[in-house]
Amino acid sequence: MKSEAYDRLPESDKKRIRDAMDRVWGRPEVIEARERTLKAHADLRDTIRVSLEKTDPEVAALLKKIEPEQGFDPRQLPPMPAVDSAEFAPAVTLRLEMDLLMFAKPDRKDATKLFHQRLMGKPEVQAALQDVQDTHGEERVQAAQKLRQTYREAAHLEFQALRSRTPKEAPKPEAK
């Protein structure tokens, strides 16, 4: 949603747009469309890789050397279960984690997983997750959207807290 036109909007309109996008992002039809898009991108990358191996094996070998070892592969995501399935809430939780991991650098995957666990342990996130588990049908979809929003707000607050620390307050790396 970043563009010059968007940047010129009043903050109240930007907030409305962000809120609406947060609500629709967790809808089953949007999740399904996103999965199709991610799979199409992965298929395109695979096709390019195979084509490179046929046309210029040396370049294909070079690219393989620099490819991240633990890159995110959207095809590893299981399909979303039915909304009223007992597996729906765990699948939503997995998607939240995978959304974070998608943007994490390969060397930050473990730290990102710990960050996700810390967010999931927050009382407000736990309450929103419980709502997902306790509801059914359209209410469950809305509860999943609320969980996603609560999770993102908790992540935002965590990032703000990390940024506001002075260098001497920053946690020290663990000795190896």
PDB file of C-alpha atoms in Angstrom:
ATOM      1  CA  MET A   1       0.000   0.000   0.000  1.00  0.00           C
ATOM      2  CA  LYS A   2       2.934   2.322  -0.421  1.00  0.00           C
ATOM      3  CA  SER A   3       2.594   4.930  -3.114  1.00  0.00           C
ATOM      4  CA  GLU A   4       2.705   8.687  -3.362  1.00  0.00           C
ATOM      5  CA  ALA A   5      -1.097   8.835  -3.526  1.00  0.00           C
ATOM      6  CA  TYR A   6      -1.398   6.685  -0.397  1.00  0.00           C
ATOM      7  CA  ASP A   7       1.192   8.806   1.409  1.00  0.00           C
ATOM      8  CA  ARG A   8      -0.905  11.926   0.720  1.00  0.00           C
ATOM      9  CA  LEU A   9      -4.028  10.449   2.331  1.00  0.00           C
ATOM     10  CA  PRO A  10      -5.052  11.725   5.761  1.00  0.00           C
ATOM     11  CA  GLU A  11      -3.933   9.435   8.595  1.00  0.00           C
ATOM     12  CA  SER A  12      -7.579   8.519   9.351  1.00  0.00           C
ATOM     13  CA  ASP A  13      -8.026   7.185   5.793  1.00  0.00           C
ATOM     14  CA  LYS A  14      -4.747   5.273   5.982  1.00  0.00           C
ATOM     15  CA  LYS A  15      -5.891   3.689   9.246  1.00  0.00           C
ATOM     16  CA  ARG A  16      -9.214   2.715   7.673  1.00  0.00           C
ATOM     17  CA  ILE A  17      -7.409   1.086   4.764  1.00  0.00           C
ATOM     18  CA  ARG A  18      -4.994  -0.782   7.072  1.00  0.00           C
ATOM     19  CA  ASP A  19      -7.867  -1.990   9.268  1.00  0.00           C
ATOM     20  CA  ALA A  20      -9.868  -3.188   6.270  1.00  0.00           C
ATOM     21  CA  MET A  21      -6.826  -4.963   4.822  1.00  0.00           C
ATOM     22  CA  ASP A  22      -6.182  -6.655   8.171  1.00  0.00           C
ATOM     23  CA  ARG A  23      -9.777  -7.890   8.240  1.00  0.00           C
ATOM     24  CA  VAL A  24      -9.733  -9.384   4.745  1.00  0.00           C
ATOM     25  CA  TRP A  25      -6.212 -10.843   4.903  1.00  0.00           C
ATOM     26  CA  GLY A  26      -7.382 -13.678   7.152  1.00  0.00           C
ATOM     27  CA  ARG A  27     -10.461 -14.590   5.119  1.00  0.00           C
ATOM     28  CA  PRO A  28     -10.365 -18.134   3.705  1.00  0.00           C
ATOM     29  CA  GLU A  29     -10.772 -16.993   0.088  1.00  0.00           C
ATOM     30  CA  VAL A  30      -7.863 -14.538   0.444  1.00  0.00           C
ATOM     31  CA  ILE A  31      -5.694 -17.181   2.130  1.00  0.00           C
ATOM     32  CA  GLU A  32      -6.506 -19.582  -0.709  1.00  0.00           C
ATOM     33  CA  ALA A  33      -5.678 -16.974  -3.373  1.00  0.00           C
ATOM     34  CA  ARG A  34      -2.415 -16.168  -1.577  1.00  0.00           C
ATOM     35  CA  GLU A  35      -1.508 -19.868  -1.511  1.00  0.00           C
ATOM     36  CA  ARG A  36      -2.167 -20.138  -5.250  1.00  0.00           C
ATOM     37  CA  THR A  37       0.007 -17.076  -5.872  1.00  0.00           C
ATOM     38  CA  LEU A  38       2.853 -18.369  -3.707  1.00  0.00           C
ATOM     39  CA  LYS A  39       2.689 -21.735  -5.451  1.00  0.00           C
ATOM     40  CA  ALA A  40       2.722 -20.039  -8.857  1.00  0.00           C
ATOM     41  CA  HIS A  41       5.818 -18.037  -7.851  1.00  0.00           C
ATOM     42  CA  ALA A  42       7.526 -21.196  -6.614  1.00  0.00           C
ATOM     43  CA  ASP A  43       6.604 -23.007  -9.847  1.00  0.00           C
ATOM     44  CA  LEU A  44       8.052 -20.109 -11.856  1.00  0.00           C
ATOM     45  CA  ARG A  45      11.320 -20.238  -9.874  1.00  0.00           C
ATOM     46  CA  ASP A  46      11.500 -24.020 -10.372  1.00  0.00           C
ATOM     47  CA  THR A  47      10.867 -23.676 -14.115  1.00  0.00           C
ATOM     48  CA  ILE A  48      13.573 -21.020 -14.411  1.00  0.00           C
ATOM     49  CA  ARG A  49      15.978 -23.218 -12.451  1.00  0.00           C
ATOM     50  CA  VAL A  50      15.341 -26.238 -14.702  1.00  0.00           C
ATOM     51  CA  SER A  51      15.600 -24.089 -17.827  1.00  0.00           C
ATOM     52  CA  LEU A  52      18.891 -22.609 -16.631  1.00  0.00           C
ATOM     53  CA  GLU A  53      20.253 -26.095 -16.013  1.00  0.00           C
ATOM     54  CA  LYS A  54      19.469 -26.958 -19.631  1.00  0.00           C
ATOM     55  CA  THR A  55      20.726 -23.726 -21.223  1.00  0.00           C
ATOM     56  CA  ASP A  56      23.671 -22.803 -18.984  1.00  0.00           C
ATOM     57  CA  PRO A  57      24.541 -25.394 -16.336  1.00  0.00           C
ATOM     58  CA  GLU A  58      27.457 -23.285 -15.058  1.00  0.00           C
ATOM     59  CA  VAL A  59      25.165 -20.353 -14.223  1.00  0.00           C
ATOM     60  CA  ALA A  60      22.693 -22.755 -12.621  1.00  0.00           C
ATOM     61  CA  ALA A  61      25.522 -24.114 -10.443  1.00  0.00           C
ATOM     62  CA  LEU A  62      26.607 -20.597  -9.480  1.00  0.00           C
ATOM     63  CA  LEU A  63      23.070 -19.659  -8.456  1.00  0.00           C
ATOM     64  CA  LYS A  64      22.712 -22.860  -6.449  1.00  0.00           C
ATOM     65  CA  LYS A  65      25.831 -21.902  -4.458  1.00  0.00           C
ATOM     66  CA  ILE A  66      24.370 -18.548  -3.390  1.00  0.00           C
ATOM     67  CA  GLU A  67      20.802 -19.731  -2.823  1.00  0.00           C
ATOM     68  CA  PRO A  68      19.784 -19.549   0.863  1.00  0.00           C
ATOM     69  CA  GLU A  69      19.801 -22.980   2.472  1.00  0.00           C
ATOM     70  CA  GLN A  70      16.630 -22.525   4.479  1.00  0.00           C
ATOM     71  CA  GLY A  71      14.576 -20.337   2.163  1.00  0.00           C
ATOM     72  CA  PHE A  72      10.824 -20.202   2.652  1.00  0.00           C
ATOM     73  CA  ASP A  73       8.976 -22.600   0.409  1.00  0.00           C
ATOM     74  CA  PRO A  74       5.243 -21.840   0.375  1.00  0.00           C
ATOM     75  CA  ARG A  75       4.556 -25.334  -0.931  1.00  0.00           C
ATOM     76  CA  GLN A  76       5.536 -26.640   2.502  1.00  0.00           C
ATOM     77  CA  LEU A  77       2.442 -25.045   4.005  1.00  0.00           C
ATOM     78  CA  PRO A  78      -0.387 -27.486   4.503  1.00  0.00           C
ATOM     79  CA  PRO A  79      -3.725 -26.396   3.036  1.00  0.00           C
ATOM     80  CA  MET A  80      -6.029 -24.570   5.425  1.00  0.00           C
ATOM     81  CA  PRO A  81      -8.512 -26.954   7.040  1.00  0.00           C
ATOM     82  CA  ALA A  82     -12.243 -26.284   7.058  1.00  0.00           C
ATOM     83  CA  VAL A  83     -13.242 -23.386   9.289  1.00  0.00           C
ATOM     84  CA  ASP A  84     -15.039 -25.634  11.789  1.00  0.00           C
ATOM     85  CA  SER A  85     -12.209 -28.179  11.929  1.00  0.00           C
ATOM     86  CA  ALA A  86     -10.323 -28.695  15.189  1.00  0.00           C
ATOM     87  CA  GLU A  87      -7.159 -28.073  13.137  1.00  0.00           C
ATOM     88  CA  PHE A  88      -8.232 -24.564  12.088  1.00  0.00           C
ATOM     89  CA  ALA A  89      -6.751 -22.672  15.076  1.00  0.00           C
ATOM     90  CA  PRO A  90      -3.364 -24.476  14.894  1.00  0.00           C
ATOM     91  CA  ALA A  91      -3.266 -23.796  11.144  1.00  0.00           C
ATOM     92  CA  VAL A  92      -3.918 -20.081  11.728  1.00  0.00           C
ATOM     93  CA  THR A  93      -1.114 -20.051  14.307  1.00  0.00           C
ATOM     94  CA  LEU A  94       1.228 -21.766  11.828  1.00  0.00           C
ATOM     95  CA  ARG A  95       0.347 -19.174   9.186  1.00  0.00           C
ATOM     96  CA  LEU A  96       1.237 -16.364  11.594  1.00  0.00           C
ATOM     97  CA  GLU A  97       4.631 -17.951  12.172  1.00  0.00           C
ATOM     98  CA  MET A  98       5.188 -18.582   8.470  1.00  0.00           C
ATOM     99  CA  ASP A  99       4.317 -14.962   7.665  1.00  0.00           C
ATOM    100  CA  LEU A 100       7.143 -13.887   9.981  1.00  0.00           C
ATOM    101  CA  LEU A 101       9.553 -16.482   8.634  1.00  0.00           C
ATOM    102  CA  MET A 102       8.855 -15.453   5.052  1.00  0.00           C
ATOM    103  CA  PHE A 103      10.569 -12.114   5.695  1.00  0.00           C
ATOM    104  CA  ALA A 104      13.316 -13.352   8.028  1.00  0.00           C
ATOM    105  CA  LYS A 105      16.865 -13.660   6.803  1.00  0.00           C
ATOM    106  CA  PRO A 106      18.030 -17.281   6.692  1.00  0.00           C
ATOM    107  CA  ASP A 107      20.451 -16.722   9.569  1.00  0.00           C
ATOM    108  CA  ARG A 108      17.613 -15.254  11.690  1.00  0.00           C
ATOM    109  CA  LYS A 109      15.146 -18.151  11.356  1.00  0.00           C
ATOM    110  CA  ASP A 110      15.712 -19.499  14.880  1.00  0.00           C
ATOM    111  CA  ALA A 111      15.451 -16.036  16.437  1.00  0.00           C
ATOM    112  CA  THR A 112      12.283 -15.400  14.420  1.00  0.00           C
ATOM    113  CA  LYS A 113      10.734 -18.642  15.691  1.00  0.00           C
ATOM    114  CA  LEU A 114      11.531 -17.594  19.265  1.00  0.00           C
ATOM    115  CA  PHE A 115      10.010 -14.188  18.574  1.00  0.00           C
ATOM    116  CA  HIS A 116       6.840 -15.897  17.309  1.00  0.00           C
ATOM    117  CA  GLN A 117       6.684 -18.030  20.469  1.00  0.00           C
ATOM    118  CA  ARG A 118       7.087 -14.915  22.614  1.00  0.00           C
ATOM    119  CA  LEU A 119       4.240 -13.214  20.739  1.00  0.00           C
ATOM    120  CA  MET A 120       2.023 -16.288  21.059  1.00  0.00           C
ATOM    121  CA  GLY A 121       2.625 -16.247  24.840  1.00  0.00           C
ATOM    122  CA  LYS A 122       1.322 -12.707  25.247  1.00  0.00           C
ATOM    123  CA  PRO A 123      -1.974 -12.667  27.199  1.00  0.00           C
ATOM    124  CA  GLU A 124      -3.813 -10.647  24.540  1.00  0.00           C
ATOM    125  CA  VAL A 125      -2.700 -13.054  21.805  1.00  0.00           C
ATOM    126  CA  GLN A 126      -3.649 -16.061  23.957  1.00  0.00           C
ATOM    127  CA  ALA A 127      -7.116 -14.542  24.524  1.00  0.00           C
ATOM    128  CA  ALA A 128      -7.577 -13.955  20.791  1.00  0.00           C
ATOM    129  CA  LEU A 129      -6.445 -17.536  20.062  1.00  0.00           C
ATOM    130  CA  GLN A 130      -8.933 -18.842  22.613  1.00  0.00           C
ATOM    131  CA  ASP A 131     -11.678 -16.926  20.775  1.00  0.00           C
ATOM    132  CA  VAL A 132     -10.712 -18.725  17.563  1.00  0.00           C
ATOM    133  CA  GLN A 133     -10.920 -22.064  19.350  1.00  0.00           C
ATOM    134  CA  ASP A 134     -14.278 -21.239  20.977  1.00  0.00           C
ATOM    135  CA  THR A 135     -16.145 -19.990  17.889  1.00  0.00           C
ATOM    136  CA  HIS A 136     -17.567 -21.570  14.747  1.00  0.00           C
ATOM    137  CA  GLY A 137     -18.449 -20.593  11.186  1.00  0.00           C
ATOM    138  CA  GLU A 138     -18.239 -16.926  10.207  1.00  0.00           C
ATOM    139  CA  GLU A 139     -17.565 -15.942  13.830  1.00  0.00           C
ATOM    140  CA  ARG A 140     -14.454 -18.121  13.733  1.00  0.00           C
ATOM    141  CA  VAL A 141     -13.251 -16.388  10.568  1.00  0.00           C
ATOM    142  CA  GLN A 142     -13.736 -13.026  12.295  1.00  0.00           C
ATOM    143  CA  ALA A 143     -11.971 -14.330  15.418  1.00  0.00           C
ATOM    144  CA  ALA A 144      -9.038 -15.485  13.237  1.00  0.00           C
ATOM    145  CA  GLN A 145      -8.864 -12.012  11.708  1.00  0.00           C
ATOM    146  CA  LYS A 146      -8.850 -10.510  15.205  1.00  0.00           C
ATOM    147  CA  LEU A 147      -6.087 -12.930  16.231  1.00  0.00           C
ATOM    148  CA  ARG A 148      -4.001 -11.843  13.255  1.00  0.00           C
ATOM    149  CA  GLN A 149      -4.564  -8.185  14.102  1.00  0.00           C
ATOM    150  CA  THR A 150      -3.738  -8.735  17.788  1.00  0.00           C
ATOM    151  CA  TYR A 151      -0.599 -10.682  16.834  1.00  0.00           C
ATOM    152  CA  ARG A 152       0.547  -7.917  14.477  1.00  0.00           C
ATOM    153  CA  GLU A 153      -0.093  -5.258  17.128  1.00  0.00           C
ATOM    154  CA  ALA A 154       1.915  -7.271  19.668  1.00  0.00           C
ATOM    155  CA  ALA A 155       4.754  -7.620  17.139  1.00  0.00           C
ATOM    156  CA  HIS A 156       4.628  -3.888  16.442  1.00  0.00           C
ATOM    157  CA  LEU A 157       4.875  -3.094  20.155  1.00  0.00           C
ATOM    158  CA  GLU A 158       7.791  -5.515  20.545  1.00  0.00           C
ATOM    159  CA  PHE A 159       9.627  -3.894  17.638  1.00  0.00           C
ATOM    160  CA  GLN A 160       8.979  -0.434  19.082  1.00  0.00           C
ATOM    161  CA  ALA A 161      10.361  -1.546  22.437  1.00  0.00           C
ATOM    162  CA  LEU A 162      13.477  -2.956  20.776  1.00  0.00           C
ATOM    163  CA  ARG A 163      14.044   0.252  18.816  1.00  0.00           C
ATOM    164  CA  SER A 164      13.602   2.469  21.860  1.00  0.00           C
ATOM    165  CA  ARG A 165      16.325   0.734  23.890  1.00  0.00           C
ATOM    166  CA  THR A 166      19.566   2.596  24.259  1.00  0.00           C
ATOM    167  CA  PRO A 167      22.690   0.706  23.192  1.00  0.00           C
ATOM    168  CA  LYS A 168      23.658  -0.063  26.800  1.00  0.00           C
ATOM    169  CA  GLU A 169      20.192  -1.513  27.476  1.00  0.00           C
ATOM    170  CA  ALA A 170      20.275  -3.761  24.422  1.00  0.00           C
ATOM    171  CA  PRO A 171      20.623  -7.437  25.264  1.00  0.00           C
ATOM    172  CA  LYS A 172      24.156  -8.747  24.963  1.00  0.00           C
ATOM    173  CA  PRO A 173      24.841 -11.671  22.650  1.00  0.00           C
ATOM    174  CA  GLU A 174      25.166 -14.990  24.419  1.00  0.00           C
ATOM    175  CA  ALA A 175      28.635 -16.439  24.701  1.00  0.00           C
ATOM    176  CA  LYS A 176      29.233 -19.540  22.635  1.00  0.00           C
TER     177      LYS A 176
END
